[in-house]
mmCIF file of C-alpha atoms in Angstrom:
data_model
loop_
_atom_site.group_PDB
_atom_site.id
_atom_site.type_symbol
_atom_site.label_atom_id
_atom_site.label_comp_id
_atom_site.label_asym_id
_atom_site.label_seq_id
_atom_site.Cartn_x
_atom_site.Cartn_y
_atom_site.Cartn_z
ATOM 1 C CA MET Q 349 -4.426 -18.575 18.383
ATOM 2 C CA ASN Q 350 -5.639 -21.177 15.941
ATOM 3 C CA SER Q 351 -3.098 -23.442 14.299
ATOM 4 C CA VAL Q 352 -3.157 -25.118 10.908
ATOM 5 C CA SER Q 353 -2.583 -28.792 10.205
ATOM 6 C CA SER Q 354 0.832 -30.319 9.569
ATOM 7 C CA ASP Q 355 -0.224 -31.121 5.989
ATOM 8 C CA THR Q 356 -1.116 -27.480 5.414
ATOM 9 C CA ILE Q 357 2.192 -26.346 6.909
ATOM 10 C CA GLU Q 358 4.035 -28.725 4.582
ATOM 11 C CA LEU Q 359 2.153 -27.362 1.577
ATOM 12 C CA LYS Q 360 2.873 -23.779 2.632
ATOM 13 C CA GLU Q 361 6.581 -24.523 3.002
ATOM 14 C CA LYS Q 362 6.603 -26.019 -0.491
ATOM 15 C CA HIS Q 363 4.918 -22.919 -1.919
ATOM 16 C CA LEU Q 364 7.189 -20.550 0.004
ATOM 17 C CA ASN Q 365 10.286 -22.352 -1.240
ATOM 18 C CA GLN Q 366 9.007 -22.014 -4.792
ATOM 19 C CA LEU Q 367 8.281 -18.327 -4.168
ATOM 20 C CA SER Q 368 11.791 -17.854 -2.778
ATOM 21 C CA ASP Q 369 13.312 -19.296 -5.959
ATOM 22 C CA TYR Q 370 11.008 -17.138 -8.071
ATOM 23 C CA THR Q 371 11.973 -14.025 -6.083
ATOM 24 C CA GLU Q 372 15.664 -14.614 -6.767
ATOM 25 C CA GLN Q 373 14.848 -14.615 -10.483
ATOM 26 C CA LEU Q 374 12.673 -11.548 -10.070
ATOM 27 C CA TYR Q 375 15.599 -9.669 -8.544
ATOM 28 C CA LEU Q 376 17.467 -10.319 -11.809
ATOM 29 C CA LYS Q 377 14.517 -9.630 -14.119
ATOM 30 C CA PRO Q 378 12.081 -7.252 -12.395
ATOM 31 C CA ASP Q 379 8.676 -6.690 -13.952
ATOM 32 C CA LEU Q 380 7.084 -3.245 -13.530
ATOM 33 C CA ARG Q 381 3.384 -3.767 -12.842
ATOM 34 C CA HIS Q 382 2.421 -0.874 -10.569
ATOM 35 C CA LEU Q 383 3.616 2.674 -11.133
ATOM 36 C CA PHE Q 384 2.610 5.058 -8.362
ATOM 37 C CA LEU Q 385 2.152 8.718 -9.244
ATOM 38 C CA GLU Q 386 2.213 10.970 -6.195
ATOM 39 C CA LEU Q 387 0.386 13.951 -7.653
ATOM 40 C CA THR Q 388 0.783 16.211 -4.635
ATOM 41 C CA LEU Q 389 1.633 16.299 -0.944
ATOM 42 C CA ALA Q 390 -1.323 18.637 -0.336
ATOM 43 C CA CYS Q 391 -4.068 17.163 1.823
ATOM 44 C CA ASN Q 392 -7.248 18.467 3.453
ATOM 45 C CA GLU Q 393 -6.832 16.051 6.375
ATOM 46 C CA ARG Q 394 -4.100 15.730 9.003
ATOM 47 C CA CYS Q 395 -3.924 11.991 9.660
ATOM 48 C CA PHE Q 396 -1.681 11.242 12.623
ATOM 49 C CA HIS Q 397 -0.386 8.048 10.982
ATOM 50 C CA CYS Q 398 0.478 9.588 7.582
ATOM 51 C CA GLY Q 399 3.669 7.997 6.293
ATOM 52 C CA SER Q 400 4.368 10.925 3.955
ATOM 53 C CA ASN Q 401 3.640 13.756 6.393
ATOM 54 C CA CYS Q 402 1.212 15.286 3.893
ATOM 55 C CA SER Q 403 -0.299 18.714 4.528
ATOM 56 C CA VAL Q 404 0.607 21.328 1.916
ATOM 57 C CA PRO Q 405 1.975 21.054 -1.636
ATOM 58 C CA GLY Q 406 5.628 20.110 -1.653
ATOM 59 C CA ASP Q 407 8.411 22.241 -3.007
ATOM 60 C CA ASN Q 408 8.787 22.189 -6.779
ATOM 61 C CA GLU Q 409 5.943 19.771 -7.545
ATOM 62 C CA LEU Q 410 5.673 18.450 -11.075
ATOM 63 C CA SER Q 411 3.573 20.496 -13.491
ATOM 64 C CA THR Q 412 0.692 19.376 -15.690
ATOM 65 C CA ASP Q 413 2.944 19.169 -18.721
ATOM 66 C CA GLU Q 414 5.589 17.229 -16.799
ATOM 67 C CA PHE Q 415 3.054 14.592 -15.744
ATOM 68 C CA LYS Q 416 1.842 14.325 -19.330
ATOM 69 C CA ALA Q 417 5.438 13.891 -20.488
ATOM 70 C CA ILE Q 418 5.884 11.090 -17.939
ATOM 71 C CA ILE Q 419 2.794 9.356 -19.310
ATOM 72 C CA ASP Q 420 4.152 9.657 -22.861
ATOM 73 C CA GLN Q 421 7.546 8.359 -21.781
ATOM 74 C CA VAL Q 422 6.173 5.333 -19.955
ATOM 75 C CA LYS Q 423 3.931 4.463 -22.891
ATOM 76 C CA GLU Q 424 6.937 4.624 -25.209
ATOM 77 C CA ASP Q 425 9.262 2.562 -23.003
ATOM 78 C CA PHE Q 426 7.003 -0.083 -21.407
ATOM 79 C CA ASP Q 427 4.216 -2.462 -22.307
ATOM 80 C CA ILE Q 428 1.450 -0.493 -20.599
ATOM 81 C CA SER Q 429 -1.003 -3.372 -20.873
ATOM 82 C CA ARG Q 430 0.959 -4.840 -17.928
ATOM 83 C CA ILE Q 431 1.051 -1.628 -15.880
ATOM 84 C CA GLN Q 432 -1.486 -0.097 -13.522
ATOM 85 C CA LEU Q 433 -1.079 3.580 -12.666
ATOM 86 C CA CYS Q 434 -1.742 4.048 -8.948
ATOM 87 C CA VAL Q 435 -2.586 7.683 -8.230
ATOM 88 C CA THR Q 436 -2.053 9.003 -4.745
ATOM 89 C CA GLY Q 437 -0.994 11.985 -2.664
ATOM 90 C CA GLY Q 438 -1.731 13.746 -0.301
ATOM 91 C CA GLU Q 439 -5.243 13.946 -1.598
ATOM 92 C CA PRO Q 440 -4.947 13.702 -5.405
ATOM 93 C CA LEU Q 441 -8.233 15.522 -6.030
ATOM 94 C CA LEU Q 442 -6.790 18.724 -4.578
ATOM 95 C CA ARG Q 443 -4.803 19.217 -7.779
ATOM 96 C CA LYS Q 444 -6.775 21.558 -10.005
ATOM 97 C CA ASP Q 445 -5.416 19.754 -13.062
ATOM 98 C CA PHE Q 446 -6.283 16.274 -11.730
ATOM 99 C CA PHE Q 447 -8.850 15.457 -14.398
ATOM 100 C CA GLU Q 448 -6.699 16.906 -17.162
ATOM 101 C CA ILE Q 449 -3.783 14.639 -16.177
ATOM 102 C CA MET Q 450 -5.831 11.493 -15.658
ATOM 103 C CA SER Q 451 -7.981 11.995 -18.744
ATOM 104 C CA TYR Q 452 -4.750 12.278 -20.689
ATOM 105 C CA ALA Q 453 -3.496 9.007 -19.191
ATOM 106 C CA ASN Q 454 -6.797 7.370 -20.078
ATOM 107 C CA SER Q 455 -6.570 8.633 -23.666
ATOM 108 C CA LYS Q 456 -3.144 6.989 -23.934
ATOM 109 C CA GLY Q 457 -4.555 3.622 -22.898
ATOM 110 C CA PHE Q 458 -3.440 3.428 -19.263
ATOM 111 C CA LYS Q 459 -5.386 1.552 -16.598
ATOM 112 C CA TRP Q 460 -5.493 3.606 -13.431
ATOM 113 C CA GLY Q 461 -6.800 3.622 -9.890
ATOM 114 C CA MET Q 462 -6.583 5.981 -6.954
ATOM 115 C CA THR Q 463 -6.196 6.211 -3.206
ATOM 116 C CA SER Q 464 -8.382 8.946 -1.709
ATOM 117 C CA ASN Q 465 -9.965 10.099 1.538
ATOM 118 C CA ALA Q 466 -13.165 10.538 -0.549
ATOM 119 C CA THR Q 467 -14.222 13.737 1.221
ATOM 120 C CA LEU Q 468 -14.231 15.596 -2.104
ATOM 121 C CA ILE Q 469 -16.091 12.939 -4.109
ATOM 122 C CA THR Q 470 -19.472 14.471 -4.867
ATOM 123 C CA LYS Q 471 -21.834 12.854 -7.382
ATOM 124 C CA ASP Q 472 -20.364 15.125 -10.061
ATOM 125 C CA VAL Q 473 -16.790 14.151 -9.141
ATOM 126 C CA ALA Q 474 -17.724 10.452 -9.181
ATOM 127 C CA HIS Q 475 -19.096 10.891 -12.689
ATOM 128 C CA LYS Q 476 -15.971 12.736 -13.823
ATOM 129 C CA LEU Q 477 -13.813 9.922 -12.410
ATOM 130 C CA SER Q 478 -15.802 7.496 -14.537
ATOM 131 C CA GLU Q 479 -15.377 9.658 -17.626
ATOM 132 C CA ALA Q 480 -11.616 9.866 -16.977
ATOM 133 C CA GLY Q 481 -11.379 6.074 -16.968
ATOM 134 C CA MET Q 482 -10.731 5.321 -13.309
ATOM 135 C CA GLY Q 483 -11.082 1.599 -12.712
ATOM 136 C CA THR Q 484 -10.386 1.146 -9.004
ATOM 137 C CA ILE Q 485 -10.294 3.199 -5.828
ATOM 138 C CA SER Q 486 -9.322 2.645 -2.203
ATOM 139 C CA VAL Q 487 -10.974 4.925 0.348
ATOM 140 C CA SER Q 488 -9.712 5.377 3.910
ATOM 141 C CA ILE Q 489 -12.113 4.769 6.806
ATOM 142 C CA ASP Q 490 -10.179 4.507 10.069
ATOM 143 C CA GLY Q 491 -12.835 3.851 12.672
ATOM 144 C CA LEU Q 492 -16.352 4.741 13.710
ATOM 145 C CA GLN Q 493 -17.449 8.317 13.172
ATOM 146 C CA ASP Q 494 -15.870 10.046 16.179
ATOM 147 C CA THR Q 495 -12.693 7.952 16.003
ATOM 148 C CA HIS Q 496 -12.237 8.507 12.277
ATOM 149 C CA ASP Q 497 -12.690 12.277 12.591
ATOM 150 C CA LYS Q 498 -10.241 12.432 15.508
ATOM 151 C CA LEU Q 499 -7.566 10.326 13.801
ATOM 152 C CA ARG Q 500 -7.865 12.283 10.577
ATOM 153 C CA GLY Q 501 -7.946 15.726 12.181
ATOM 154 C CA MET Q 502 -11.033 16.877 10.299
ATOM 155 C CA LYS Q 503 -14.579 17.506 11.465
ATOM 156 C CA ASN Q 504 -17.236 15.554 9.527
ATOM 157 C CA ALA Q 505 -14.517 13.591 7.703
ATOM 158 C CA TYR Q 506 -16.373 10.306 8.276
ATOM 159 C CA ASP Q 507 -19.703 11.563 6.937
ATOM 160 C CA LEU Q 508 -18.065 13.141 3.891
ATOM 161 C CA ALA Q 509 -16.017 10.017 3.162
ATOM 162 C CA MET Q 510 -18.999 7.677 3.468
ATOM 163 C CA LYS Q 511 -21.050 9.931 1.202
ATOM 164 C CA GLY Q 512 -18.156 9.844 -1.230
ATOM 165 C CA VAL Q 513 -18.143 6.039 -1.161
ATOM 166 C CA GLN Q 514 -21.883 5.948 -1.807
ATOM 167 C CA ASN Q 515 -21.499 8.391 -4.706
ATOM 168 C CA LEU Q 516 -18.916 6.039 -6.228
ATOM 169 C CA ILE Q 517 -21.238 3.067 -5.750
ATOM 170 C CA ASP Q 518 -24.181 4.936 -7.275
ATOM 171 C CA GLU Q 519 -22.111 5.801 -10.351
ATOM 172 C CA ASN Q 520 -21.930 2.030 -11.016
ATOM 173 C CA ALA Q 521 -18.934 2.390 -13.322
ATOM 174 C CA PHE Q 522 -15.890 1.095 -11.435
ATOM 175 C CA LYS Q 523 -14.252 -2.334 -11.371
ATOM 176 C CA ALA Q 524 -13.475 -2.269 -7.659
ATOM 177 C CA ILE Q 525 -14.308 -0.006 -4.726
ATOM 178 C CA GLN Q 526 -12.252 -0.815 -1.650
ATOM 179 C CA ILE Q 527 -12.232 0.613 1.851
ATOM 180 C CA THR Q 528 -8.944 0.583 3.771
ATOM 181 C CA THR Q 529 -8.731 0.793 7.548
ATOM 182 C CA VAL Q 530 -5.464 1.450 9.373
ATOM 183 C CA VAL Q 531 -5.664 -0.301 12.734
ATOM 184 C CA ASN Q 532 -4.019 1.267 15.783
ATOM 185 C CA HIS Q 533 -4.163 0.797 19.537
ATOM 186 C CA GLU Q 534 -7.204 3.078 19.801
ATOM 187 C CA ASN Q 535 -9.480 1.748 17.043
ATOM 188 C CA VAL Q 536 -8.679 -1.985 17.016
ATOM 189 C CA ARG Q 537 -11.680 -2.841 19.200
ATOM 190 C CA GLU Q 538 -14.017 -1.132 16.721
ATOM 191 C CA LEU Q 539 -13.371 -3.750 14.033
ATOM 192 C CA ASP Q 540 -16.502 -5.778 14.818
ATOM 193 C CA GLN Q 541 -18.745 -2.708 14.588
ATOM 194 C CA LEU Q 542 -16.996 -1.587 11.421
ATOM 195 C CA LEU Q 543 -17.585 -5.021 9.903
ATOM 196 C CA GLU Q 544 -21.334 -4.623 10.344
ATOM 197 C CA ILE Q 545 -21.120 -1.246 8.588
ATOM 198 C CA MET Q 546 -19.089 -2.718 5.728
ATOM 199 C CA LYS Q 547 -21.645 -5.500 5.278
ATOM 200 C CA GLY Q 548 -24.253 -2.832 4.560
ATOM 201 C CA ILE Q 549 -22.207 -1.140 1.830
ATOM 202 C CA ASP Q 550 -21.858 -2.477 -1.699
ATOM 203 C CA ILE Q 551 -18.057 -2.394 -1.718
ATOM 204 C CA ASP Q 552 -15.823 -5.020 -3.292
ATOM 205 C CA SER Q 553 -13.340 -5.456 -0.448
ATOM 206 C CA TRP Q 554 -12.282 -4.196 2.956
ATOM 207 C CA ARG Q 555 -8.535 -3.950 3.450
ATOM 208 C CA VAL Q 556 -7.415 -3.978 7.087
ATOM 209 C CA ILE Q 557 -3.804 -3.067 7.843
ATOM 210 C CA ASN Q 558 -1.847 -2.101 10.940
ATOM 211 C CA ILE Q 559 -0.276 1.259 11.665
ATOM 212 C CA GLU Q 560 3.467 1.394 10.920
ATOM 213 C CA PRO Q 561 6.230 3.177 12.895
ATOM 214 C CA ILE Q 562 6.899 5.642 10.084
ATOM 215 C CA GLY Q 563 6.000 9.247 9.280
ATOM 216 C CA ARG Q 564 3.774 11.077 11.755
ATOM 217 C CA ALA Q 565 3.063 7.879 13.682
ATOM 218 C CA LEU Q 566 6.548 8.183 15.187
ATOM 219 C CA LEU Q 567 5.233 11.169 17.129
ATOM 220 C CA ARG Q 568 2.496 9.040 18.718
ATOM 221 C CA PRO Q 569 4.185 5.834 19.927
ATOM 222 C CA GLU Q 570 1.293 5.127 22.294
ATOM 223 C CA MET Q 571 -0.917 4.541 19.230
ATOM 224 C CA LEU Q 572 1.216 1.745 17.793
ATOM 225 C CA CYS Q 573 -0.291 -1.732 17.963
ATOM 226 C CA THR Q 574 0.678 -4.012 20.824
ATOM 227 C CA LYS Q 575 1.213 -7.746 20.315
ATOM 228 C CA GLU Q 576 -2.293 -8.295 21.640
ATOM 229 C CA ASP Q 577 -3.711 -5.745 19.178
ATOM 230 C CA LEU Q 578 -2.018 -7.471 16.235
ATOM 231 C CA LYS Q 579 -3.163 -10.938 17.291
ATOM 232 C CA TYR Q 580 -6.705 -9.633 17.680
ATOM 233 C CA MET Q 581 -6.602 -8.007 14.230
ATOM 234 C CA PHE Q 582 -5.252 -11.068 12.426
ATOM 235 C CA GLU Q 583 -7.726 -13.404 14.116
ATOM 236 C CA PHE Q 584 -10.508 -10.984 13.184
ATOM 237 C CA ILE Q 585 -9.451 -11.024 9.521
ATOM 238 C CA ARG Q 586 -9.035 -14.803 9.459
ATOM 239 C CA LYS Q 587 -12.504 -15.386 10.928
ATOM 240 C CA ALA Q 588 -14.131 -12.894 8.544
ATOM 241 C CA ARG Q 589 -12.563 -14.627 5.564
ATOM 242 C CA LYS Q 590 -13.669 -18.036 6.812
ATOM 243 C CA ASP Q 591 -17.179 -16.596 6.942
ATOM 244 C CA GLY Q 592 -16.831 -15.723 3.252
ATOM 245 C CA LEU Q 593 -16.484 -11.967 3.698
ATOM 246 C CA PRO Q 594 -14.188 -9.910 1.407
ATOM 247 C CA VAL Q 595 -11.815 -8.821 4.164
ATOM 248 C CA GLU Q 596 -8.073 -8.920 3.551
ATOM 249 C CA TYR Q 597 -4.787 -7.886 5.101
ATOM 250 C CA GLY Q 598 -2.507 -5.722 3.004
ATOM 251 C CA CYS Q 599 0.929 -6.570 1.618
ATOM 252 C CA SER Q 600 2.768 -5.136 4.608
ATOM 253 C CA HIS Q 601 4.567 -8.066 6.267
ATOM 254 C CA TYR Q 602 5.572 -11.721 6.270
ATOM 255 C CA LEU Q 603 3.261 -13.454 8.752
ATOM 256 C CA GLY Q 604 4.742 -16.899 9.349
ATOM 257 C CA LEU Q 605 3.426 -20.317 8.404
ATOM 258 C CA ASP Q 606 0.287 -20.144 10.509
ATOM 259 C CA TYR Q 607 -1.093 -16.946 8.959
ATOM 260 C CA GLU Q 608 0.296 -16.823 5.427
ATOM 261 C CA VAL Q 609 -2.595 -17.333 2.929
ATOM 262 C CA GLU Q 610 -5.064 -17.231 5.841
ATOM 263 C CA VAL Q 611 -5.610 -13.451 5.847
ATOM 264 C CA ARG Q 612 -4.907 -12.594 2.199
ATOM 265 C CA ASP Q 613 -5.172 -14.432 -1.086
ATOM 266 C CA TRP Q 614 -1.529 -15.446 -1.574
ATOM 267 C CA TYR Q 615 1.901 -15.465 0.012
ATOM 268 C CA TRP Q 616 3.768 -12.354 1.016
ATOM 269 C CA LEU Q 617 6.274 -10.736 -1.320
ATOM 270 C CA CYS Q 618 7.535 -7.171 -0.979
ATOM 271 C CA ASN Q 619 6.839 -5.579 -4.360
ATOM 272 C CA ALA Q 620 9.194 -2.631 -3.872
ATOM 273 C CA GLY Q 621 11.581 -2.282 -6.796
ATOM 274 C CA VAL Q 622 10.590 -5.584 -8.416
ATOM 275 C CA TYR Q 623 6.929 -5.019 -9.322
ATOM 276 C CA THR Q 624 6.505 -1.457 -8.061
ATOM 277 C CA ALA Q 625 8.069 1.933 -8.729
ATOM 278 C CA SER Q 626 6.959 5.424 -7.781
ATOM 279 C CA ILE Q 627 7.347 8.946 -9.071
ATOM 280 C CA MET Q 628 7.037 11.448 -6.254
ATOM 281 C CA SER Q 629 5.459 14.861 -6.484
ATOM 282 C CA ASN Q 630 8.884 16.515 -6.866
ATOM 283 C CA GLY Q 631 9.973 14.048 -9.554
ATOM 284 C CA ASP Q 632 12.040 11.754 -7.349
ATOM 285 C CA ILE Q 633 11.965 8.107 -8.403
ATOM 286 C CA GLY Q 634 11.669 5.402 -5.765
ATOM 287 C CA ALA Q 635 9.999 2.099 -5.027
ATOM 288 C CA CYS Q 636 7.066 2.018 -2.568
ATOM 289 C CA LEU Q 637 5.966 5.510 -1.510
ATOM 290 C CA ASP Q 638 5.929 4.491 2.163
ATOM 291 C CA ILE Q 639 9.679 3.856 2.147
ATOM 292 C CA GLU Q 640 11.832 6.358 4.008
ATOM 293 C CA ARG Q 641 12.988 9.006 1.551
ATOM 294 C CA SER Q 642 16.740 9.341 1.702
ATOM 295 C CA PRO Q 643 19.764 9.331 -0.628
ATOM 296 C CA LYS Q 644 19.884 5.553 -0.147
ATOM 297 C CA THR Q 645 16.330 4.916 -1.294
ATOM 298 C CA ILE Q 646 15.769 7.624 -3.926
ATOM 299 C CA GLN Q 647 16.949 6.156 -7.235
ATOM 300 C CA GLY Q 648 16.812 9.194 -9.499
ATOM 301 C CA ASN Q 649 14.604 12.070 -10.610
ATOM 302 C CA ILE Q 650 12.309 12.065 -13.603
ATOM 303 C CA ARG Q 651 13.388 15.594 -14.551
ATOM 304 C CA ARG Q 652 16.886 14.359 -15.373
ATOM 305 C CA ASP Q 653 16.528 10.557 -15.638
ATOM 306 C CA ARG Q 654 14.435 8.333 -17.848
ATOM 307 C CA LEU Q 655 12.327 5.944 -15.800
ATOM 308 C CA LYS Q 656 13.224 2.971 -17.993
ATOM 309 C CA ASP Q 657 16.946 3.564 -17.426
ATOM 310 C CA VAL Q 658 16.452 3.839 -13.677
ATOM 311 C CA TRP Q 659 14.248 0.739 -13.567
ATOM 312 C CA ASP Q 660 16.699 -1.316 -15.613
ATOM 313 C CA ASN Q 661 19.940 -0.162 -13.997
ATOM 314 C CA ARG Q 662 19.258 0.925 -10.418
ATOM 315 C CA PHE Q 663 17.050 -0.245 -7.509
ATOM 316 C CA GLU Q 664 19.838 -2.608 -6.380
ATOM 317 C CA ILE Q 665 19.035 -1.773 -2.740
ATOM 318 C CA PHE Q 666 15.615 -3.420 -3.152
ATOM 319 C CA ARG Q 667 16.572 -6.351 -5.390
ATOM 320 C CA ARG Q 668 18.240 -8.530 -2.797
ATOM 321 C CA ASN Q 669 17.619 -10.230 0.512
ATOM 322 C CA TRP Q 670 18.351 -7.258 2.776
ATOM 323 C CA GLY Q 671 17.741 -9.432 5.829
ATOM 324 C CA CYS Q 672 21.258 -10.756 5.299
ATOM 325 C CA ASP Q 673 22.532 -7.333 6.434
ATOM 326 C CA SER Q 674 20.928 -7.693 9.845
ATOM 327 C CA ASP Q 675 22.242 -9.557 12.871
ATOM 328 C CA LYS Q 676 18.615 -10.003 13.934
ATOM 329 C CA CYS Q 677 17.573 -11.595 10.636
ATOM 330 C CA ARG Q 678 20.635 -13.427 9.372
ATOM 331 C CA THR Q 679 20.250 -16.506 11.575
ATOM 332 C CA CYS Q 680 16.443 -16.616 11.530
ATOM 333 C CA ASP Q 681 14.824 -19.824 10.250
ATOM 334 C CA HIS Q 682 12.417 -17.729 8.153
ATOM 335 C CA ILE Q 683 14.923 -15.464 6.381
ATOM 336 C CA LYS Q 684 14.474 -17.311 3.081
ATOM 337 C CA TYR Q 685 10.771 -16.467 3.106
ATOM 338 C CA CYS Q 686 10.833 -13.112 4.884
ATOM 339 C CA ARG Q 687 14.003 -11.612 3.331
ATOM 340 C CA GLY Q 688 14.133 -8.944 6.027
ATOM 341 C CA ASP Q 689 10.426 -8.176 5.718
ATOM 342 C CA ALA Q 690 9.024 -5.054 4.051
ATOM 343 C CA ALA Q 691 11.172 -2.368 2.455
ATOM 344 C CA HIS Q 692 8.960 0.363 3.918
ATOM 345 C CA SER Q 693 9.607 -0.801 7.493
ATOM 346 C CA TRP Q 694 13.340 -1.392 7.167
ATOM 347 C CA ASP Q 695 15.727 0.787 9.166
ATOM 348 C CA TYR Q 696 18.249 1.769 6.481
ATOM 349 C CA GLU Q 697 20.629 3.362 8.961
ATOM 350 C CA ASN Q 698 20.902 0.437 11.373
ATOM 351 C CA ASP Q 699 20.099 -2.395 8.928
ATOM 352 C CA GLU Q 700 17.307 -3.988 10.913
ATOM 353 C CA PRO Q 701 13.526 -4.343 10.621
ATOM 354 C CA LEU Q 702 11.313 -1.847 12.412
ATOM 355 C CA ILE Q 703 8.547 -4.461 12.554
ATOM 356 C CA CYS Q 704 8.879 -8.237 12.763
ATOM 357 C CA MET Q 705 5.982 -10.624 13.270
ATOM 358 C CA LYS Q 706 8.295 -13.239 14.787
ATOM 359 C CA GLY Q 707 7.463 -13.380 18.459
ATOM 360 C CA VAL Q 708 4.005 -11.998 17.701
ATOM 361 C CA LEU Q 709 2.487 -14.507 15.291
ATOM 362 C CA PHE Q 710 5.181 -17.165 15.074
ATOM 363 C CA GLU Q 711 8.422 -18.328 16.687
#
């Protein structure tokens, strides 16, 4: 493992202390910047690592008119110039009213982007996405062809997704096209080959993240990353970035002084409940969509609550240093910076982190 200089460590500590002070203020005055809309739990793939267990439409999913009413409400209550709508699922394009909803959001002045498996993005769909005002998209590619198809439980998923990416590129109308790869114990050694593929595609960034012990992944513990897998992945990302390539780690975890700012553009901060809120397909209101859905984490429902009221008066569970609740975290030297790590990988029953990079990347 490479190490950084003492001067760099000192600078990072200074920045992290400033970020810690800023975060305390953010807990008091949160700033909604990303609003996730989970349009449906329906999906045409069966990804083994899916955090939301998506397969078929959920019970009592929001209607077209209800989504339009949400858009009207948010426009009325918030400064939408500061908000990005992040559309997800399931596979959002499976909703027959997808373009009606998103064209309506566009007509109201919203910026929006989407997460998709891209298997349904034909040239015509890419053009319709442009017409509906989509600015950004993240497409999932989780390995080389055979690996991707196996992990996603769909024959020809890789070919369809890559054609979808090319259709988006050919449309030449989007601010950013990103590919996201979820690294697990099986595909981690394919990163170098994947990098060569990504170099040949005119995408804006490649986001590499590790599998999390949530959702369906809990049924496949042998696929979770080992310490060696994680070290390999982070060194891979760091080297690629040093070579000037647009590879980045996601916002998943605090990485310690050696890796912070080395594998992504800035320091880690969990956005859940301070920058980010979500409306689920059944109307439930929460923070990050990857967070365990329970009475503790669900903050309301859009069918009976106004989002602005929930944002202003709830979310207390996320606006604090929850690491202070844990015997494992409370005495850690990094608790001021880590704050218990990510809300989506916190065990809300036992008050402890499901993932901690201490002992993996730092001591």
